[in-house]
Amino acid sequence: MNVAILDFHSSKLSVAEPSARELMDQALAPHVLIGMPHLTPAGLSETWAMKELGHRHWLMLARHLGMENADFRTPDGGEAYAAICATSLEHANFDAVRANDVLTIRSALSPVSRTQVSTRHRLFVRGNLIGEVELISTFVCRMREGDNYSIARVPLPGLTAAAEDNALARTAALLRAGTLETHFGLPANPTKALRGFRFEPDASQEFNGAGLFYFAEFQALTDRAFGRWFPEISQITRREIFFSGNIRAGEAVRVEMMGLSPDRYRAHCRLRREDDGKVIGKAFMEWRSS
């Protein structure tokens, strides 16, 4: 039996360690070979895709600002984070993806304001579009060290407002102001929850390296809740999520269904902190009809 061994410690293979900038370029390569880490039994994992595109978003932003790595700082030198504040998924056909497929990601960045930036990502497999994703981030910092309740927006030098209106950012602003009446054909600001799902996020699983509840986990919690309530629902085709806060490690949250279309193909839900009741996110979803 022949065994192939890659000895990365061999002096013959030793090369200079690449710079962070070189590794950022490699991480933004447009092609990904799909394997088990990227998949669920229903095809491409939306949670993996959002984490991957979030990573690319931050690296693209660092390159846009001419940085050597994605170490963002406030004007006074404190740590700043490009926190995702809105996401959009459209035309999703993730169940078309299989192991050993090549996923191609075509991305573009555009500033929205002095604190916000948008990246748009088009996903292809075998030449077919399987989804379009937009991520909007806002620069934030903690006003009190270690306290995720104290997150506040901060401007970042080098960003200017975009010349064109951003529809996702506009929807987010209307939702925050409480002036958006309907979205996805459902009431945007109902007050009564139809049902709820309690979850206790774990700091080692649902939080990111900055100690914040990871944006992609809200989408994952939403799927867990709706999968329990309606196990017959099919693949998601469209989803928009709007974030308005964070949680502390050890804190429980509730996914609450706020609206459901009569055919059960569209829904609105929110994520609420259990301790103080603050709504920290809202999601609107659409599933493929049978």
Tab-separated table of N, CA, C and O in Angstrom, residues 14-106:
chain	number	residue	atom	x	y	z
A	14	SER	N	10.217	24.653	2.852
A	14	SER	CA	10.126	25.881	3.636
A	14	SER	C	10.208	27.097	2.716
A	14	SER	O	11.052	27.181	1.830
A	15	VAL	N	9.281	28.017	2.928
A	15	VAL	CA	9.261	29.269	2.181
A	15	VAL	C	8.944	30.375	3.169
A	15	VAL	O	8.504	30.134	4.292
A	16	ALA	N	9.144	31.592	2.734
A	16	ALA	CA	8.845	32.726	3.590
A	16	ALA	C	7.348	32.785	3.875
A	16	ALA	O	6.524	32.526	2.995
A	17	GLU	N	7.003	33.101	5.108
A	17	GLU	CA	5.594	33.198	5.481
A	17	GLU	C	4.934	34.336	4.715
A	17	GLU	O	5.464	35.441	4.663
A	18	PRO	N	3.775	34.092	4.094
A	18	PRO	CA	3.123	35.159	3.324
A	18	PRO	C	2.628	36.265	4.244
A	18	PRO	O	2.343	36.040	5.420
A	19	SER	N	2.519	37.448	3.696
A	19	SER	CA	2.027	38.588	4.467
A	19	SER	C	0.515	38.490	4.617
A	19	SER	O	-0.157	37.751	3.877
A	20	ALA	N	-0.026	39.247	5.562
A	20	ALA	CA	-1.479	39.279	5.736
A	20	ALA	C	-2.156	39.775	4.473
A	20	ALA	O	-3.226	39.276	4.092
A	21	ARG	N	-1.548	40.746	3.797
A	21	ARG	CA	-2.131	41.268	2.565
A	21	ARG	C	-2.194	40.190	1.489
A	21	ARG	O	-3.201	40.059	0.778
A	22	GLU	N	-1.125	39.386	1.374
A	22	GLU	CA	-1.130	38.293	0.398
A	22	GLU	C	-2.191	37.259	0.728
A	22	GLU	O	-2.890	36.750	-0.159
A	23	LEU	N	-2.362	36.975	2.016
A	23	LEU	CA	-3.366	36.002	2.423
A	23	LEU	C	-4.778	36.538	2.230
A	23	LEU	O	-5.701	35.770	1.945
A	24	MET	N	-4.958	37.856	2.381
A	24	MET	CA	-6.264	38.449	2.095
A	24	MET	C	-6.614	38.242	0.629
A	24	MET	O	-7.749	37.887	0.289
A	25	ASP	N	-5.647	38.449	-0.234
A	25	ASP	CA	-5.885	38.241	-1.664
A	25	ASP	C	-6.259	36.794	-1.953
A	25	ASP	O	-7.170	36.515	-2.751
A	26	GLN	N	-5.564	35.842	-1.303
A	26	GLN	CA	-5.881	34.437	-1.503
A	26	GLN	C	-7.282	34.102	-1.000
A	26	GLN	O	-8.019	33.335	-1.629
A	27	ALA	N	-7.661	34.686	0.144
A	27	ALA	CA	-8.977	34.411	0.725
A	27	ALA	C	-10.104	34.947	-0.143
A	27	ALA	O	-11.244	34.492	-0.026
A	28	LEU	N	-9.792	35.913	-1.010
A	28	LEU	CA	-10.802	36.498	-1.897
A	28	LEU	C	-10.807	35.853	-3.281
A	28	LEU	O	-11.472	36.350	-4.191
A	29	ALA	N	-10.092	34.742	-3.436
A	29	ALA	CA	-10.136	34.013	-4.710
A	29	ALA	C	-11.579	33.644	-5.030
A	29	ALA	O	-12.347	33.273	-4.143
A	30	PRO	N	-11.998	33.760	-6.289
A	30	PRO	CA	-13.416	33.609	-6.612
A	30	PRO	C	-13.939	32.183	-6.614
A	30	PRO	O	-15.153	31.981	-6.665
A	31	HIS	N	-13.065	31.180	-6.557
A	31	HIS	CA	-13.520	29.802	-6.702
A	31	HIS	C	-13.300	29.017	-5.412
A	31	HIS	O	-12.236	29.085	-4.791
A	32	VAL	N	-14.326	28.241	-5.025
A	32	VAL	CA	-14.277	27.399	-3.822
A	32	VAL	C	-14.714	25.992	-4.208
A	32	VAL	O	-15.782	25.805	-4.800
A	33	LEU	N	-13.884	24.995	-3.877
A	33	LEU	CA	-14.251	23.597	-4.102
A	33	LEU	C	-15.162	23.156	-2.959
A	33	LEU	O	-14.775	23.193	-1.797
A	34	ILE	N	-16.359	22.741	-3.299
A	34	ILE	CA	-17.362	22.423	-2.293
A	34	ILE	C	-17.153	21.018	-1.740
A	34	ILE	O	-16.976	20.050	-2.481
A	35	GLY	N	-17.158	20.933	-0.401
A	35	GLY	CA	-17.042	19.652	0.293
A	35	GLY	C	-17.992	19.612	1.477
A	35	GLY	O	-18.893	20.442	1.609
A	36	MET	N	-17.764	18.682	2.375
A	36	MET	CA	-18.688	18.490	3.496
A	36	MET	C	-18.833	19.724	4.402
A	36	MET	O	-19.931	20.003	4.880
A	37	PRO	N	-17.777	20.502	4.676
A	37	PRO	CA	-17.956	21.671	5.549
A	37	PRO	C	-18.924	22.708	4.993
A	37	PRO	O	-19.448	23.534	5.750
A	38	HIS	N	-19.143	22.681	3.671
A	38	HIS	CA	-19.962	23.701	3.027
A	38	HIS	C	-21.417	23.280	2.842
A	38	HIS	O	-22.232	24.078	2.387
A	39	LEU	N	-21.731	22.033	3.183
A	39	LEU	CA	-23.011	21.455	2.778
A	39	LEU	C	-23.888	21.053	3.959
A	39	LEU	O	-23.410	20.831	5.074
A	40	THR	N	-25.173	20.973	3.669
A	40	THR	CA	-26.155	20.305	4.517
A	40	THR	C	-26.804	19.221	3.659
A	40	THR	O	-26.542	19.153	2.443
A	41	PRO	N	-27.670	18.388	4.218
A	41	PRO	CA	-28.363	17.409	3.364
A	41	PRO	C	-29.202	18.055	2.271
A	41	PRO	O	-29.534	17.400	1.272
A	42	ALA	N	-29.529	19.353	2.432
A	42	ALA	CA	-30.350	20.045	1.436
A	42	ALA	C	-29.530	20.881	0.459
A	42	ALA	O	-30.090	21.633	-0.332
A	43	GLY	N	-28.191	20.756	0.475
A	43	GLY	CA	-27.373	21.518	-0.450
A	43	GLY	C	-26.438	22.471	0.269
A	43	GLY	O	-26.014	22.212	1.402
A	44	LEU	N	-26.102	23.580	-0.380
A	44	LEU	CA	-25.172	24.544	0.200
A	44	LEU	C	-25.729	25.094	1.506
A	44	LEU	O	-26.898	25.469	1.591
A	45	SER	N	-24.893	25.163	2.532
A	45	SER	CA	-25.294	25.700	3.821
A	45	SER	C	-25.369	27.222	3.756
A	45	SER	O	-24.370	27.885	3.468
A	46	GLU	N	-26.547	27.772	4.029
A	46	GLU	CA	-26.681	29.225	4.042
A	46	GLU	C	-25.849	29.832	5.171
A	46	GLU	O	-25.278	30.909	5.015
A	47	THR	N	-25.781	29.136	6.307
A	47	THR	CA	-24.985	29.652	7.423
A	47	THR	C	-23.516	29.722	7.037
A	47	THR	O	-22.842	30.728	7.294
A	48	TRP	N	-22.988	28.660	6.414
A	48	TRP	CA	-21.593	28.723	5.952
A	48	TRP	C	-21.424	29.847	4.958
A	48	TRP	O	-20.446	30.612	5.034
A	49	ALA	N	-22.337	29.972	3.998
A	49	ALA	CA	-22.214	30.994	2.958
A	49	ALA	C	-22.185	32.389	3.568
A	49	ALA	O	-21.369	33.237	3.169
A	50	MET	N	-23.041	32.659	4.554
A	50	MET	CA	-23.067	33.975	5.175
A	50	MET	C	-21.778	34.253	5.941
A	50	MET	O	-21.247	35.369	5.916
A	51	LYS	N	-21.255	33.251	6.626
A	51	LYS	CA	-19.980	33.449	7.328
A	51	LYS	C	-18.847	33.717	6.342
A	51	LYS	O	-18.011	34.598	6.561
A	52	GLU	N	-18.822	32.953	5.259
A	52	GLU	CA	-17.777	33.143	4.246
A	52	GLU	C	-17.885	34.522	3.604
A	52	GLU	O	-16.879	35.219	3.420
A	53	LEU	N	-19.106	34.930	3.264
A	53	LEU	CA	-19.275	36.235	2.631
A	53	LEU	C	-19.039	37.363	3.625
A	53	LEU	O	-18.557	38.437	3.244
A	54	GLY	N	-19.356	37.148	4.900
A	54	GLY	CA	-19.013	38.135	5.916
A	54	GLY	C	-17.508	38.314	6.013
A	54	GLY	O	-17.011	39.447	6.127
A	55	HIS	N	-16.765	37.214	5.957
A	55	HIS	CA	-15.300	37.277	5.978
A	55	HIS	C	-14.788	38.043	4.763
A	55	HIS	O	-13.923	38.931	4.887
A	56	ARG	N	-15.327	37.735	3.598
A	56	ARG	CA	-14.914	38.449	2.391
A	56	ARG	C	-15.283	39.937	2.467
A	56	ARG	O	-14.527	40.789	1.996
A	57	HIS	N	-16.436	40.224	3.039
A	57	HIS	CA	-16.858	41.617	3.208
A	57	HIS	C	-15.797	42.406	3.967
A	57	HIS	O	-15.388	43.494	3.543
A	58	TRP	N	-15.340	41.871	5.102
A	58	TRP	CA	-14.359	42.583	5.914
A	58	TRP	C	-13.025	42.715	5.190
A	58	TRP	O	-12.373	43.763	5.269
A	59	LEU	N	-12.604	41.662	4.481
A	59	LEU	CA	-11.343	41.737	3.749
A	59	LEU	C	-11.437	42.725	2.593
A	59	LEU	O	-10.490	43.480	2.326
A	60	MET	N	-12.562	42.733	1.889
A	60	MET	CA	-12.750	43.701	0.801
A	60	MET	C	-12.720	45.126	1.333
A	60	MET	O	-12.156	46.028	0.703
A	61	LEU	N	-13.307	45.335	2.492
A	61	LEU	CA	-13.315	46.663	3.097
A	61	LEU	C	-11.901	47.083	3.472
A	61	LEU	O	-11.498	48.233	3.233
A	62	ALA	N	-11.130	46.173	4.042
A	62	ALA	CA	-9.744	46.490	4.394
A	62	ALA	C	-8.938	46.852	3.155
A	62	ALA	O	-8.157	47.814	3.158
A	63	ARG	N	-9.130	46.107	2.077
A	63	ARG	CA	-8.414	46.428	0.834
A	63	ARG	C	-8.875	47.763	0.275
A	63	ARG	O	-8.072	48.542	-0.242
A	64	HIS	N	-10.186	48.035	0.342
A	64	HIS	CA	-10.730	49.310	-0.145
A	64	HIS	C	-10.089	50.495	0.579
A	64	HIS	O	-9.846	51.545	-0.021
A	65	LEU	N	-9.802	50.300	1.870
A	65	LEU	CA	-9.207	51.366	2.677
A	65	LEU	C	-7.680	51.360	2.615
A	65	LEU	O	-7.035	52.158	3.296
A	66	GLY	N	-7.107	50.456	1.815
A	66	GLY	CA	-5.652	50.418	1.661
A	66	GLY	C	-4.924	49.848	2.855
A	66	GLY	O	-3.739	50.147	3.063
A	67	MET	N	-5.595	48.998	3.635
A	67	MET	CA	-5.002	48.446	4.843
A	67	MET	C	-4.236	47.164	4.538
A	67	MET	O	-4.546	46.460	3.589
A	68	GLU	N	-3.251	46.871	5.371
A	68	GLU	CA	-2.461	45.647	5.212
A	68	GLU	C	-3.141	44.444	5.847
A	68	GLU	O	-2.811	43.299	5.556
A	69	ASN	N	-4.082	44.680	6.761
A	69	ASN	CA	-4.903	43.619	7.334
A	69	ASN	C	-6.209	44.244	7.791
A	69	ASN	O	-6.388	45.463	7.710
A	70	ALA	N	-7.133	43.421	8.284
A	70	ALA	CA	-8.461	43.920	8.642
A	70	ALA	C	-8.522	44.316	10.115
A	70	ALA	O	-9.462	43.967	10.835
A	71	ASP	N	-7.517	45.062	10.577
A	71	ASP	CA	-7.469	45.536	11.962
A	71	ASP	C	-8.020	46.960	11.991
A	71	ASP	O	-7.289	47.939	11.903
A	72	PHE	N	-9.340	47.064	12.116
A	72	PHE	CA	-9.988	48.375	12.071
A	72	PHE	C	-9.859	49.075	13.415
A	72	PHE	O	-9.959	48.450	14.476
A	73	ARG	N	-9.666	50.410	13.371
A	73	ARG	CA	-9.456	51.198	14.582
A	73	ARG	C	-10.275	52.480	14.548
A	73	ARG	O	-10.530	53.050	13.481
A	74	THR	N	-10.675	52.936	15.721
A	74	THR	CA	-11.327	54.236	15.848
A	74	THR	C	-10.270	55.325	15.711
A	74	THR	O	-9.064	55.041	15.782
A	75	PRO	N	-10.684	56.592	15.520
A	75	PRO	CA	-9.699	57.676	15.400
A	75	PRO	C	-8.742	57.769	16.575
A	75	PRO	O	-7.599	58.216	16.419
A	76	ASP	N	-9.173	57.329	17.780
A	76	ASP	CA	-8.288	57.391	18.942
A	76	ASP	C	-7.516	56.095	19.170
A	76	ASP	O	-6.851	55.928	20.191
A	77	GLY	N	-7.585	55.151	18.212
A	77	GLY	CA	-6.794	53.932	18.293
A	77	GLY	C	-7.481	52.746	18.922
A	77	GLY	O	-6.895	51.660	19.006
A	78	GLY	N	-8.745	52.901	19.353
A	78	GLY	CA	-9.467	51.782	19.940
A	78	GLY	C	-9.931	50.791	18.891
A	78	GLY	O	-9.961	51.090	17.692
A	79	GLU	N	-10.300	49.596	19.341
A	79	GLU	CA	-10.767	48.577	18.418
A	79	GLU	C	-12.133	48.943	17.846
A	79	GLU	O	-13.027	49.390	18.560
A	80	ALA	N	-12.280	48.764	16.539
A	80	ALA	CA	-13.562	48.973	15.857
A	80	ALA	C	-13.887	47.720	15.066
A	80	ALA	O	-12.987	46.964	14.674
A	81	TYR	N	-15.163	47.492	14.856
A	81	TYR	CA	-15.604	46.282	14.161
A	81	TYR	C	-16.577	46.663	13.052
A	81	TYR	O	-17.430	47.534	13.231
A	82	ALA	N	-16.429	45.998	11.914
A	82	ALA	CA	-17.383	46.180	10.819
A	82	ALA	C	-18.539	45.219	11.072
A	82	ALA	O	-18.573	44.107	10.555
A	83	ALA	N	-19.488	45.642	11.909
A	83	ALA	CA	-20.593	44.784	12.313
A	83	ALA	C	-21.668	44.762	11.229
A	83	ALA	O	-22.093	45.816	10.749
A	84	ILE	N	-22.116	43.577	10.851
A	84	ILE	CA	-23.166	43.453	9.839
A	84	ILE	C	-24.477	43.966	10.431
A	84	ILE	O	-24.912	43.523	11.490
A	85	CYS	N	-25.113	44.907	9.724
A	85	CYS	CA	-26.371	45.478	10.226
A	85	CYS	C	-27.562	45.138	9.339
A	85	CYS	O	-28.711	45.350	9.753
A	86	ALA	N	-27.328	44.626	8.131
A	86	ALA	CA	-28.427	44.185	7.272
A	86	ALA	C	-27.886	43.188	6.254
A	86	ALA	O	-26.756	43.326	5.775
A	87	THR	N	-28.702	42.179	5.942
A	87	THR	CA	-28.332	41.194	4.933
A	87	THR	C	-29.526	40.926	4.026
A	87	THR	O	-30.679	41.033	4.443
A	88	SER	N	-29.213	40.572	2.798
A	88	SER	CA	-30.250	40.226	1.833
A	88	SER	C	-29.795	39.023	1.024
A	88	SER	O	-28.655	38.968	0.557
A	89	LEU	N	-30.684	38.049	0.894
A	89	LEU	CA	-30.466	36.888	0.034
A	89	LEU	C	-31.621	36.804	-0.949
A	89	LEU	O	-32.786	36.850	-0.544
A	90	GLU	N	-31.305	36.704	-2.229
A	90	GLU	CA	-32.330	36.606	-3.264
A	90	GLU	C	-31.983	35.489	-4.229
A	90	GLU	O	-30.820	35.099	-4.371
A	91	HIS	N	-33.017	34.964	-4.917
A	91	HIS	CA	-32.859	33.967	-5.976
A	91	HIS	C	-32.082	32.741	-5.500
A	91	HIS	O	-31.331	32.129	-6.271
A	92	ALA	N	-32.264	32.371	-4.237
A	92	ALA	CA	-31.495	31.255	-3.686
A	92	ALA	C	-31.954	29.927	-4.280
A	92	ALA	O	-33.150	29.632	-4.333
A	93	ASN	N	-30.979	29.149	-4.717
A	93	ASN	CA	-31.221	27.797	-5.227
A	93	ASN	C	-30.111	26.899	-4.694
A	93	ASN	O	-29.410	26.215	-5.435
A	94	PHE	N	-29.953	26.909	-3.370
A	94	PHE	CA	-28.830	26.235	-2.738
A	94	PHE	C	-28.921	24.726	-2.819
A	94	PHE	O	-27.911	24.030	-2.676
A	95	ASP	N	-30.123	24.197	-3.045
A	95	ASP	CA	-30.241	22.738	-3.130
A	95	ASP	C	-29.672	22.193	-4.436
A	95	ASP	O	-29.601	20.976	-4.619
A	96	ALA	N	-29.234	23.074	-5.330
A	96	ALA	CA	-28.606	22.628	-6.577
A	96	ALA	C	-27.133	22.295	-6.393
A	96	ALA	O	-26.492	21.785	-7.318
A	97	VAL	N	-26.574	22.565	-5.213
A	97	VAL	CA	-25.133	22.420	-4.986
A	97	VAL	C	-24.831	21.042	-4.401
A	97	VAL	O	-25.525	20.574	-3.482
A	98	ARG	N	-23.778	20.410	-4.926
A	98	ARG	CA	-23.364	19.083	-4.473
A	98	ARG	C	-21.868	19.076	-4.162
A	98	ARG	O	-21.126	19.967	-4.572
A	99	ALA	N	-21.429	18.053	-3.450
A	99	ALA	CA	-20.001	17.885	-3.169
A	99	ALA	C	-19.215	17.835	-4.471
A	99	ALA	O	-19.672	17.264	-5.463
A	100	ASN	N	-18.051	18.455	-4.471
A	100	ASN	CA	-17.113	18.542	-5.597
A	100	ASN	C	-17.547	19.545	-6.655
A	100	ASN	O	-16.871	19.677	-7.685
A	101	ASP	N	-18.666	20.248	-6.448
A	101	ASP	CA	-18.974	21.393	-7.306
A	101	ASP	C	-17.978	22.513	-7.032
A	101	ASP	O	-17.382	22.595	-5.948
A	102	VAL	N	-17.811	23.388	-8.002
A	102	VAL	CA	-16.999	24.588	-7.821
A	102	VAL	C	-17.946	25.774	-7.682
A	102	VAL	O	-18.723	26.069	-8.595
A	103	LEU	N	-17.900	26.418	-6.530
A	103	LEU	CA	-18.688	27.608	-6.282
A	103	LEU	C	-17.876	28.826	-6.698
A	103	LEU	O	-16.738	29.008	-6.253
A	104	THR	N	-18.453	29.644	-7.566
A	104	THR	CA	-17.793	30.876	-8.007
A	104	THR	C	-18.501	32.062	-7.377
A	104	THR	O	-19.727	32.170	-7.441
A	105	ILE	N	-17.724	32.953	-6.753
A	105	ILE	CA	-18.258	34.105	-6.045
A	105	ILE	C	-17.730	35.369	-6.712
A	105	ILE	O	-16.521	35.593	-6.769
A	106	ARG	N	-18.637	36.179	-7.249
A	106	ARG	CA	-18.286	37.455	-7.865
A	106	ARG	C	-18.779	38.580	-6.959
A	106	ARG	O	-19.972	38.662	-6.668
